[in-house]
XYZ file of C-alpha atoms in Angstrom:
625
model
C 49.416 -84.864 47.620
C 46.351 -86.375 46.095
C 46.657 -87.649 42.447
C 43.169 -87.533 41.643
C 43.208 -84.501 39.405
C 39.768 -83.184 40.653
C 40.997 -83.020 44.552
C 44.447 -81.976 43.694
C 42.939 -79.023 41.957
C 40.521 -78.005 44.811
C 43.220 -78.824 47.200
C 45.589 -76.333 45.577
C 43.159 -73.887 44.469
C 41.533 -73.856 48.628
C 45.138 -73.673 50.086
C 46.030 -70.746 47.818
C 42.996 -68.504 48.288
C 41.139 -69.443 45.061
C 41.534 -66.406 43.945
C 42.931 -64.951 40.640
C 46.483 -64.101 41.818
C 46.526 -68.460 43.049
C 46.390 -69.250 39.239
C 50.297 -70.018 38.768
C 50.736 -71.699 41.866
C 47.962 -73.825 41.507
C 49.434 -74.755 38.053
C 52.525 -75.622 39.369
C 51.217 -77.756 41.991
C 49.335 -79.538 39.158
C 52.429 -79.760 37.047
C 54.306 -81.542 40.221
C 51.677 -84.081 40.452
C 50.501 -84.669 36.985
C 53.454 -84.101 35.099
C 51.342 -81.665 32.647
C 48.433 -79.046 32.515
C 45.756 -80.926 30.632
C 42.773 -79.731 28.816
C 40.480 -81.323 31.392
C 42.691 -79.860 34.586
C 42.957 -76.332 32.797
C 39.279 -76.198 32.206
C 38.892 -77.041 36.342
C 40.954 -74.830 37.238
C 39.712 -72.281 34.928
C 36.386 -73.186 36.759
C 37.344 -72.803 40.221
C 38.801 -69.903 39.678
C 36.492 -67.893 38.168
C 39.271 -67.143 34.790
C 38.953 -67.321 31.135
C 39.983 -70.930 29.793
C 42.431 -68.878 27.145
C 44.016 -67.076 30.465
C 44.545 -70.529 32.186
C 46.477 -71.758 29.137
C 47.983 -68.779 28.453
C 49.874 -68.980 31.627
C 50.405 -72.263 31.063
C 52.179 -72.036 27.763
C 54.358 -68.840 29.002
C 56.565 -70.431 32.018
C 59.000 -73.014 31.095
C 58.356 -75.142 33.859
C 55.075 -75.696 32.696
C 53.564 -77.882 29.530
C 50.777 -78.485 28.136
C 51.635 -81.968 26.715
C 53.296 -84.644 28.779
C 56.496 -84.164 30.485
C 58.455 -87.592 31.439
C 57.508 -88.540 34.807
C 60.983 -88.026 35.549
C 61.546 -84.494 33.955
C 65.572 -83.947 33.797
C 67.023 -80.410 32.794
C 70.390 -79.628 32.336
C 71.824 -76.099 33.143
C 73.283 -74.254 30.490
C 74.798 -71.479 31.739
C 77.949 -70.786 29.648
C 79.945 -72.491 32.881
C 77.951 -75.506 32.900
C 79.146 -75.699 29.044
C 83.030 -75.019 30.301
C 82.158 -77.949 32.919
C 81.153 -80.490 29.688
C 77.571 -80.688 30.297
C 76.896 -81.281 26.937
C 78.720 -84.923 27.195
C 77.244 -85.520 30.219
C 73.868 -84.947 29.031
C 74.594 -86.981 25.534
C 75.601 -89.846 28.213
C 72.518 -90.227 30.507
C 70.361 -89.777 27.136
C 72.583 -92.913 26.027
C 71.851 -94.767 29.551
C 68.345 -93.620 29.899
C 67.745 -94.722 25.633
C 65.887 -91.541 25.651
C 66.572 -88.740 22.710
C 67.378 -85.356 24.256
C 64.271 -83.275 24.035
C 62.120 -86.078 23.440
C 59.618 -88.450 26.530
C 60.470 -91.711 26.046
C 58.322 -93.855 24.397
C 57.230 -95.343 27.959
C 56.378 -92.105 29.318
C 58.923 -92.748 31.948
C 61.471 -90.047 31.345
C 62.694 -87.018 29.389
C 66.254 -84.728 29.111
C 66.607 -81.119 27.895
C 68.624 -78.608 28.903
C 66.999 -74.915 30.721
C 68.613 -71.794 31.741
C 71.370 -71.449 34.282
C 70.118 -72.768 37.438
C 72.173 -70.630 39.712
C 74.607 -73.141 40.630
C 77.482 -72.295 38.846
C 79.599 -72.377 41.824
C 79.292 -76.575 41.975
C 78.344 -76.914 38.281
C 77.561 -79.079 36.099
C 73.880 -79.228 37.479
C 70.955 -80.579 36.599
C 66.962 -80.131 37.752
C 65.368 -83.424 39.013
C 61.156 -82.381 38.613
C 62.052 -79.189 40.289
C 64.615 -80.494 42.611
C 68.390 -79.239 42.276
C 71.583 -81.632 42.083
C 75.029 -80.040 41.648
C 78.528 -81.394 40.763
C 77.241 -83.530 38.480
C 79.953 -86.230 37.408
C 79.936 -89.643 35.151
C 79.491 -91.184 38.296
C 76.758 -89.262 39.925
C 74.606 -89.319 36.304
C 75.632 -92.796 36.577
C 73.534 -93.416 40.418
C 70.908 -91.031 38.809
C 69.918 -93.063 35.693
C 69.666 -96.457 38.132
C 67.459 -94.435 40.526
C 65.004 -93.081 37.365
C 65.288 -96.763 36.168
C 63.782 -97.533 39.462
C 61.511 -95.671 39.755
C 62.420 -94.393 42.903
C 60.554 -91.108 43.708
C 62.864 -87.602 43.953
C 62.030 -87.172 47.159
C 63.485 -90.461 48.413
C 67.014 -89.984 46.273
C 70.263 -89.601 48.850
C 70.419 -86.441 50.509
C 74.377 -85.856 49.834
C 72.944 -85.890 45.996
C 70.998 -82.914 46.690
C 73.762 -81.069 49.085
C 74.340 -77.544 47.923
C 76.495 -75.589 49.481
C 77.252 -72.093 50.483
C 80.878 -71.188 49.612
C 80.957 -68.193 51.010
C 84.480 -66.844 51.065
C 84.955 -63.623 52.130
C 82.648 -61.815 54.905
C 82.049 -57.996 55.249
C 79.283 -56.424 57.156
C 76.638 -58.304 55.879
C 77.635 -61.774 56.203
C 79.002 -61.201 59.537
C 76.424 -58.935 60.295
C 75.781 -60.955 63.737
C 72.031 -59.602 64.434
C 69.480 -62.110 66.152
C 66.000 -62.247 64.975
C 64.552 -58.675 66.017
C 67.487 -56.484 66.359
C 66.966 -54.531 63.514
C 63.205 -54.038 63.788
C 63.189 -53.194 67.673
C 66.007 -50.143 66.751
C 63.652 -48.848 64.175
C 60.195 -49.436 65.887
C 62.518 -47.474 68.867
C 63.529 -44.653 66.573
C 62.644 -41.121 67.149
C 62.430 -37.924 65.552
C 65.553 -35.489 66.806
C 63.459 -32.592 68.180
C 63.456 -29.302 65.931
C 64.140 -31.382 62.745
C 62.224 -31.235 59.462
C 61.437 -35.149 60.328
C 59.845 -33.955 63.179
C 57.851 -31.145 61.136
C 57.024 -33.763 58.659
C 55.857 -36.146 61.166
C 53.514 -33.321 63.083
C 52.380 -32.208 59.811
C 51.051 -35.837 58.777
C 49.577 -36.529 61.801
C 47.303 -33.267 61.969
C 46.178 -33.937 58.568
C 45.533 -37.735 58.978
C 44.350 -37.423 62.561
C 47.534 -40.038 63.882
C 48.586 -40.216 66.682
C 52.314 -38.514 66.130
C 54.188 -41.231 68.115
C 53.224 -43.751 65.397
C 54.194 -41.762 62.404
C 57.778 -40.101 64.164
C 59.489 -43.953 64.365
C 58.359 -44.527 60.521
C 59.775 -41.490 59.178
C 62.778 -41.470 61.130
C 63.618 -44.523 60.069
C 63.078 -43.852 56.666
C 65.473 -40.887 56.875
C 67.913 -43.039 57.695
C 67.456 -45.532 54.554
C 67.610 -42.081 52.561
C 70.807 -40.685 54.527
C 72.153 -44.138 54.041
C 72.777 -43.285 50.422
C 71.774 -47.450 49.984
C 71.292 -47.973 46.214
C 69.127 -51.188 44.868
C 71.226 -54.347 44.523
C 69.250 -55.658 41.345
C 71.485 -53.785 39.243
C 69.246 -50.776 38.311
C 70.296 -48.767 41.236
C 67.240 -46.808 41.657
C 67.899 -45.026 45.246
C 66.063 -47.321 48.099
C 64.917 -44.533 50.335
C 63.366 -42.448 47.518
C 61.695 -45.594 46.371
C 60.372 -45.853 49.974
C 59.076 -42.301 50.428
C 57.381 -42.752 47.199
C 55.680 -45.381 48.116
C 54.846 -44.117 51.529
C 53.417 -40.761 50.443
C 50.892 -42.568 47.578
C 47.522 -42.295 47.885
C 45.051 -45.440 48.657
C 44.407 -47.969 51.149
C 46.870 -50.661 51.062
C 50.340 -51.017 50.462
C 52.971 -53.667 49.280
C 56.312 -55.093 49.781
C 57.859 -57.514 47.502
C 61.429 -59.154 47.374
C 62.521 -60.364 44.225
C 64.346 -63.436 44.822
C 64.366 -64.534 41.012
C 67.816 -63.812 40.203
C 67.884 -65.231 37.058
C 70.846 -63.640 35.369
C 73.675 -66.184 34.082
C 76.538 -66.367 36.586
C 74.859 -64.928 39.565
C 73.746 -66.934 42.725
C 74.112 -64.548 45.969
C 70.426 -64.803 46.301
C 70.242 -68.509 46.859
C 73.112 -67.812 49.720
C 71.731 -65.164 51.216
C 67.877 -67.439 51.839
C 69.461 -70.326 53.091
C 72.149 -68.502 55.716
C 70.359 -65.089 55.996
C 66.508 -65.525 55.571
C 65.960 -63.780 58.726
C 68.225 -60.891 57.839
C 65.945 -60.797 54.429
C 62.081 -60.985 56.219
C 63.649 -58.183 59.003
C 64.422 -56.216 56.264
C 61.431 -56.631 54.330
C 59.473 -55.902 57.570
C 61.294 -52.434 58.414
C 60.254 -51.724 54.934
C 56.907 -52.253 55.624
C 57.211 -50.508 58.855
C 58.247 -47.007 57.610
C 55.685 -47.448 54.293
C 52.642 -48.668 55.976
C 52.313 -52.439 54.139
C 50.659 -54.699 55.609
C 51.518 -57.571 53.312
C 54.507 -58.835 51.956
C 55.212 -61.417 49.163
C 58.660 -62.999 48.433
C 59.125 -64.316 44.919
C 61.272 -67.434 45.056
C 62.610 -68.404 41.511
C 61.518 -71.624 40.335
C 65.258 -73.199 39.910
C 64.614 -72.767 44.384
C 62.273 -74.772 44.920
C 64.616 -76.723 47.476
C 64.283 -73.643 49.636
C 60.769 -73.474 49.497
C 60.286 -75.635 52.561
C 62.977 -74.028 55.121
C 62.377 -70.595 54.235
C 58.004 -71.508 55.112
C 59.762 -73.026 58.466
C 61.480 -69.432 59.095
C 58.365 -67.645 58.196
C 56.727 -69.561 60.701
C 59.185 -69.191 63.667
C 59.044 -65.678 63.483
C 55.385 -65.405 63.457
C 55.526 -67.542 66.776
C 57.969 -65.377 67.806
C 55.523 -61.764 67.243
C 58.065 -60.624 64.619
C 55.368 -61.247 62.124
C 51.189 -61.362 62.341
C 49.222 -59.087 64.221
C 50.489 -56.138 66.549
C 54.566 -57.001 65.782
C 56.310 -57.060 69.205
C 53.343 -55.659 70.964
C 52.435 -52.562 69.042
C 48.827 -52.008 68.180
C 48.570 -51.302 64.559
C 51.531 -53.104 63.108
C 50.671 -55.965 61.302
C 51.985 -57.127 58.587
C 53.053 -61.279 57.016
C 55.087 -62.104 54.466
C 53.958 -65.231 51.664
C 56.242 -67.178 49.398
C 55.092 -67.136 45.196
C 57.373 -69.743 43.345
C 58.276 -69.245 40.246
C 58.122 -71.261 37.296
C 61.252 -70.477 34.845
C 60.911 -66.988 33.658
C 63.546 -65.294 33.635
C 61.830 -62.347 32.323
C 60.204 -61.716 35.745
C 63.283 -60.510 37.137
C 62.097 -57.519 35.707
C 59.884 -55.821 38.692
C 56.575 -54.677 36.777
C 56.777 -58.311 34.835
C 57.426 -59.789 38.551
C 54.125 -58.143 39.464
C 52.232 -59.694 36.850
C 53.052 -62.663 37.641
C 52.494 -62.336 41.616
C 49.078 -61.705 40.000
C 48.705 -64.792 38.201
C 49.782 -63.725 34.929
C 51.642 -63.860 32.264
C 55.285 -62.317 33.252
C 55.154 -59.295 30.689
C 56.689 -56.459 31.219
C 54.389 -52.951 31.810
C 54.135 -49.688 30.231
C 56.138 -47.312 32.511
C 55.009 -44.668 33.794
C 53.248 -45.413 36.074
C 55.450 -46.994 37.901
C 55.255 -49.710 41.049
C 55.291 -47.244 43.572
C 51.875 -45.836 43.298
C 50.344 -48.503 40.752
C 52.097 -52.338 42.104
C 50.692 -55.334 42.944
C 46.682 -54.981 42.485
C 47.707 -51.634 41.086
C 48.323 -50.099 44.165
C 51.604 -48.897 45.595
C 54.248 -51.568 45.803
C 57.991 -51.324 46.914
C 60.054 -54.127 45.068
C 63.676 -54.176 46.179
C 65.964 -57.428 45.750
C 67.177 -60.179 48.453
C 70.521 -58.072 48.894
C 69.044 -54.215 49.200
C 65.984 -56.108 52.089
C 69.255 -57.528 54.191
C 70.734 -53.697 53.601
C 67.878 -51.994 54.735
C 68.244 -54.294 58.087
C 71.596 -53.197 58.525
C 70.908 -49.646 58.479
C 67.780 -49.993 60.508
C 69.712 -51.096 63.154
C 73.325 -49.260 63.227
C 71.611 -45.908 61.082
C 72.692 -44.343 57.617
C 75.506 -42.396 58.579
C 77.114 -46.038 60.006
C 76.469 -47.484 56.295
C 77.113 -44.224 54.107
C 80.666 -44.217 55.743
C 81.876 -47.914 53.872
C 82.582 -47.879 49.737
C 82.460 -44.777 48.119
C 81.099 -41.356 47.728
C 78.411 -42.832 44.909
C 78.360 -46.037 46.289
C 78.041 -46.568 49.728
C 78.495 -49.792 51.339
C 79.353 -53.390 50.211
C 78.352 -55.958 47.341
C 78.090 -59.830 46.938
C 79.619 -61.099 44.209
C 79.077 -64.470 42.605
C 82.380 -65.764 41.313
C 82.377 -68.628 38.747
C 84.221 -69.736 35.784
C 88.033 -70.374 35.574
C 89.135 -69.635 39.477
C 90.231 -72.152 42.165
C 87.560 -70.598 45.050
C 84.102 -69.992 42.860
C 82.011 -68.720 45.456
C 80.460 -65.815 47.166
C 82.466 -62.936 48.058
C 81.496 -59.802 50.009
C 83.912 -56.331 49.453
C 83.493 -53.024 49.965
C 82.559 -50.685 46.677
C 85.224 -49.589 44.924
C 87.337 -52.789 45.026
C 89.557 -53.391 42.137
C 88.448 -56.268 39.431
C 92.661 -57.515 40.374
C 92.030 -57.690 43.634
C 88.948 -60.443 43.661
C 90.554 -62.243 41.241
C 93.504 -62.580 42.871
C 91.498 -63.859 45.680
C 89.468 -65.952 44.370
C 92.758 -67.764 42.736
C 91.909 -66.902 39.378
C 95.327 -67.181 36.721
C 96.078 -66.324 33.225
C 92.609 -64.432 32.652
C 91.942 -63.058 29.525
C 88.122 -61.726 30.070
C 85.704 -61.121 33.138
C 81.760 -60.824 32.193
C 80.441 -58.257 34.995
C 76.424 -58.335 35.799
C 75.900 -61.002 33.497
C 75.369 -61.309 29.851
C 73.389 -57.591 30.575
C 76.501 -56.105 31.865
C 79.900 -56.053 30.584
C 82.800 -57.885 29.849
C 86.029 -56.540 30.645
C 89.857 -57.181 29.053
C 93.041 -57.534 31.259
C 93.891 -54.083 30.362
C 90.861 -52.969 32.729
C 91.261 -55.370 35.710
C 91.999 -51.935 37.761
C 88.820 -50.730 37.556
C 86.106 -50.813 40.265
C 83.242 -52.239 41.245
C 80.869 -49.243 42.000
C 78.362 -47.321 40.209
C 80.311 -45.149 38.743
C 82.800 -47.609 37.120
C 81.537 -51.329 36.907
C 77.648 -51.649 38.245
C 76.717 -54.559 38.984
C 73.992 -57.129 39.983
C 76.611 -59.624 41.318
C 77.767 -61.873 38.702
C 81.670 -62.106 38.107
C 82.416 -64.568 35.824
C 85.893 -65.602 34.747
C 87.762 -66.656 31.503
C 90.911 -67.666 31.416
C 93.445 -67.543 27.776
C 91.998 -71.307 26.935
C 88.633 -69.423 26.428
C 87.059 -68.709 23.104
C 85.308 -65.127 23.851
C 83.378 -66.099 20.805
C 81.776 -69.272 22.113
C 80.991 -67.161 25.104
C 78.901 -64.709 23.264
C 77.176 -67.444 21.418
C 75.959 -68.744 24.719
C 74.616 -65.592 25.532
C 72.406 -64.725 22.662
C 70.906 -68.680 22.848
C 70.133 -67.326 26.127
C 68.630 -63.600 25.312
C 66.814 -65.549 22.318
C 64.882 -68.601 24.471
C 63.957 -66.169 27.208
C 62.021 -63.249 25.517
C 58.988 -63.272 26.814
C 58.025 -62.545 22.516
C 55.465 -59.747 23.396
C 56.914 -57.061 21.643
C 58.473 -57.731 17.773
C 61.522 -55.857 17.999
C 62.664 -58.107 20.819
C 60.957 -61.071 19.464
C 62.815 -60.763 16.106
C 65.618 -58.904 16.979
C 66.608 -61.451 19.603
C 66.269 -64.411 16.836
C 68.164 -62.700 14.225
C 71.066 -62.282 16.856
C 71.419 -65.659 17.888
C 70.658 -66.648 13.678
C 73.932 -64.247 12.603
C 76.101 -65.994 15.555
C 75.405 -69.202 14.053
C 75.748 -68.591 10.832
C 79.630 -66.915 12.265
C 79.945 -70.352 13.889
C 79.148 -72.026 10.435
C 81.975 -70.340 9.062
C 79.499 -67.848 6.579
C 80.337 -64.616 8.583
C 81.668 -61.847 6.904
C 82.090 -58.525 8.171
C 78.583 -57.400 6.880
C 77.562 -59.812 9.849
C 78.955 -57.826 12.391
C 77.902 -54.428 11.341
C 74.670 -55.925 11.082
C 74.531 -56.565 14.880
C 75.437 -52.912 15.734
C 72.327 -51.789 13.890
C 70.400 -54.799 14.849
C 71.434 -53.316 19.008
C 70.365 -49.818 17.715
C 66.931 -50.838 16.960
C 66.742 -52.884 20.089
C 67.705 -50.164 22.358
C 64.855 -47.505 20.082
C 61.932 -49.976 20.497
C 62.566 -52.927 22.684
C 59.572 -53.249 25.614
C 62.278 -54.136 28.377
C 65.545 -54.431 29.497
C 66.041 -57.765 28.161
C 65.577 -56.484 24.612
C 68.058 -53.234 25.454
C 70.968 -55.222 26.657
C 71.005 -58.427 24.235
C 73.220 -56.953 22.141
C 75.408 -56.338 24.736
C 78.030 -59.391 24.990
C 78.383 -59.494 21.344
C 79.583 -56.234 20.910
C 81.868 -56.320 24.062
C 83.936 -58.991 22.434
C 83.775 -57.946 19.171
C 85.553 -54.708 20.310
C 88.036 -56.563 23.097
C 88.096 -59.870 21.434
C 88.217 -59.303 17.581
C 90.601 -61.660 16.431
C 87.812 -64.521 17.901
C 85.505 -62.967 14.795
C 87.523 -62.529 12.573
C 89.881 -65.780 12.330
C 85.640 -67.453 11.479
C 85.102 -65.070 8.726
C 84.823 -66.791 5.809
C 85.201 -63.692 3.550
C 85.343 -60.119 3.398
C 81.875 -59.784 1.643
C 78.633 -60.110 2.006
C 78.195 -64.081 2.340
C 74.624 -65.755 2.757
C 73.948 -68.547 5.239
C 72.194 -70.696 2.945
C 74.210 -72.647 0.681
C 71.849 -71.710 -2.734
C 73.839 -73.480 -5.147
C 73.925 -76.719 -2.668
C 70.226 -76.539 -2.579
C 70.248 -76.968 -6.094
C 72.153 -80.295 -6.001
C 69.086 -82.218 -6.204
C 67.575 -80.935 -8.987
C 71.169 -81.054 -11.131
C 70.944 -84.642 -10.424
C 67.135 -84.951 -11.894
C 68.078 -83.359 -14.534
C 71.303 -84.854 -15.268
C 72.810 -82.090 -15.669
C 76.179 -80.818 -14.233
C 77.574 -78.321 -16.187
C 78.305 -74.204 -15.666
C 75.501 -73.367 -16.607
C 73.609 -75.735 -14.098
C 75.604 -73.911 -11.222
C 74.803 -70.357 -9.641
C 78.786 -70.147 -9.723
C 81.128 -70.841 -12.783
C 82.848 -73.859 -10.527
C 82.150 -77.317 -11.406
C 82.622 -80.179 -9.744
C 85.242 -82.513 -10.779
């Protein structure tokens, strides 16, 4: 990749379209290279582009994987995922600041080098890790930071470091039907390009319907609908945690009025604890396009997009190599597996450490090259997406789903789990268990049973979906995970008796706090003054006043908050205050109201000026000895 910033720029910008919707990738690929967006590079690409210089640095300034001032030229980020702190990747990060002579948060004074820490990475299954310009190292150790700080000193470029540094693995440890789904490339679309309409049904009726008023052929609407009947009898439910039934999603998009039509996976899990995603691309990417392309075979898309976090950037490469075998193999491009009319081809958009996008209208926005805010809602993707036209957005897990069912039909699917929930879900174990890993049950398997699986002892608290879930108490290990008991997006993290549920929560609202996007106040604010009030607990100036002040703090957050992030911040905090009260309380410091700045300390300096040290020179009636 050319250095020159001119060339890179009209490199990046010609390879990505130059249009509007390029502008974050091309900033990424400038970031890679340079290190930082400049003034002079942000007005070029503002150029090329055709955008509004304030737009170009707006972007900029919103993804954290993107500066405007000089990163080092060796930009290392810690993961700080509550695990990672469990793990001791604070000391490990103190030590390769000591060996690098660099302070934490600061470029060293050579330019050479900087250390921070980011968001969990999605590795907490082989934590502590760390982000290498992009690239991801787990099981960091003494003496892996060790070989790391003499290759930086080196200057020996990322891409050249020792492959068994970068080695992630899978650790997948139980299979169900998706893992051992055993489908080859094609299955899954041939049985639903092959599907027909049972004669006499109201599919059928549909089907002849449509294709007297659109003037289509009936043939090529029966296989579409029928198959979409099947995602609807299916009873599959999104895997991003909303739930939002997949097959009504689909017909809603389907039956929307205009010209084009979308399909987007949203592969930017970026929820603390959770990491199925990043399993599921590197063992099942075909399972994942298939799906994605049965989707756009019963909607009518003819163009796909799959939005790979930023923290995956390793998987960037392999998953354009998959994309690329199955276009030589007709299972993507024009006329898929010889029928006229189907064409459709899926494109990778990297991320750039958001986690707000995980959200699907934000996600949108920033497929378009913007900033990842949330919408107003209504209207909603289906009919007003990507481009503002209709857009189905399902996750990694519900795309590999859909394949399933595509191929062995709803009834097959509806029949595993429950009555609410049918069929399985991945979970992402981490935390204080001998076998952290993925796991694959059936719904409605008891919180006991995968811990007793995953070798988990003496646990005192399991944190379900993520900090924007739930935590549970041993007294509720025998509930389920289902819809209608524990929902969940996949993470299942563990804490075992030597755990301070407090600490835990702290984590979380550091987390809630650095990743609002700040567009709306209430969120903005409300997310601040959360993570403030845990400190000030942590300071030992709590009082009880604190904690009532968080319930109404959540109140106003669930009234006026833009998005989900704002809605559920609250949420970790108050699940341990009600399970875990003791943790609170025993950091109380007294049962009144008790500020966190020390007034009277403040006023030290002045006593001193003046000389004066008596009562009436303090704001309370003790004076020091």
């Amino acid at each position: 990749m050319p250095a020159d910033p001119s060339i890179l720029i009209s490199e990046a910008c010609e390879r990505h379209g130059s249009s509007p919707e390029a502008l974050l990738q091309v900033l990424r690929e400038i970031q890679e290279v340079q290190h930082c967006i400049s003034a002079e590079a942000a007005q070029q690409v503002a150029a090329a582009l055709g955008q509004p210089l304030g737009r170009v640095l707006g972007v900029a300034g919103f993804y954290a994987f993107l500066s405007t001032t000089p990163a080092g030229r060796y930009r290392v980020l810690f993961s700080d995922n509550i695990t990672d702190r469990m793990l001791g990747n604070m000391d490990l990060l103190a030590a390769l600041c000591e060996k690098l002579w660099v302070e934490r948060g600061r470029v060293s004074e050579d330019g050479l080098v900087s250390v921070d820490t980011t968001s969990c990475t999605g590795l907490c299954d082989q934590g502590p890790a760390i982000l290498v310009n992009g690239w991801a190292i787990p099981n960091v150790t003494g003496d892996r930071l060790g070989l790391i700080a003499e290759l930086i000193l080196a200057k020996v470029p990322v891409e050249n470091w020792p492959p068994e540094l970068m080695a992630v693995q899978d650790n997948i440890r139980r299979r169900d039907i998706l893992l051992n789904h055993g489908l080859a490339p094609g299955d899954a679309l041939r049985s639903a390009m092959g599907r027909d309409c049972e004669p006499g049904s109201p599919v059928e009726a549909a089907a002849n319907e449509r294709s007297w008023r659109e003037g289509i052929p009936s043939g090529a609407l029966c296989a579409p609908m029928a198959t979409l009947e099947e995602i609807k009898r299916s009873n599959l439910r999104g895997r991003g945690g909303a739930g939002f039934t997949t097959g009504l999603k689909w017909e809603a998009c389907r039956n929307a009025t205009g010209p084009d039509r979308y399909v987007v996976c949203n592969a930017d899990e970026g929820e603390p604890g959770t990491f199925k995603d990043r399993v599921l691309l590197s063992r099942h990417a075909d399972l994942v396009f298939e799906g994605m392309t049965v989707a756009a075979h019963a909607i009518g898309a003819r163009k796909g997009f799959l939005y790979l976090r930023g923290e995956y950037r390793f998987l960037l490469a392999p998953l354009n190599a998959v994309l690329a075998r199955r276009r030589s193999e007709n299972l993507l491009g024009l006329s898929i597996l010889g029928q006229a009319g189907f064409d459709f081809d899926i494109e990778i958009h990297l991320g750039a450490g958001a986690y707000v996008c995980g959200e699907e209208s934000a996600l949108i926005e920033s497929l378009e090259g913007k900033r990842g805010i949330p919408r107003n809602r209504p209207p909603y993707p289906v009919t007003h997406g990507y481009l503002q036209r209709p857009t189905v957005v399902n996750n990694v897990e519900t795309f590999c789903a859909a394949a399933l069912i595509a191929k062995h039909g709803g009834d097959w699917y509806r029949g595993i789990g429950t009555e609410k929930s049918a069929g399985t879900k991945l979970l992402s174990v981490s935390g204080d268990c001998a076998r952290p890993g993925i796991y694959e049950y059936p719904f409605g398997t008891p919180v006991c049973q995968i811990l007793a699986d995953c070798g988990a002892e003496n646990t005192q608290a399991v944190q379900i979906s993520g900090p924007s879930g739930v935590c549970i108490a041993a007294d509720e290990f025998d509930r389920r995970i289902a819809f209608e008991d524990l929902p969940t997006a996949g993470a299942f993290t563990v804490f075992d008796h030597s755990r301070d549920m407090f600490e835990v929560a702290r984590n979380y609202t550091h987390f809630f706090a650095h990743e609002s996007c700040g567009f709306c106040t209430p969120c903005r604010v409300g997310t601040a003054m959360l993570r403030n009030t845990m400190d000030k607990i942590a300071s030992g100036h709590g009082t009880p006043c604190d904690l009532r002040e968080i319930e109404r703090l959540d109140k106003v957050l669930q009234m006026s908050a833009h998005c989900g992030l704002g809605h559920t911040a609250c949420n970790p905090t108050l699940d341990t205050v009600k399970r875990f009260r003791p943790a609170y309380e025993r950091r109380l410091k007294s049962l009144e109201f008790e500020p966190a700045f020390d007034l009277d300390g403040a006023l030290a300096r002045a006593r001193q000026m003046t000389g004066r040290d008596d009562a009436g020179a303090h704001l309370s009636t003790e004076v020091s000895e």
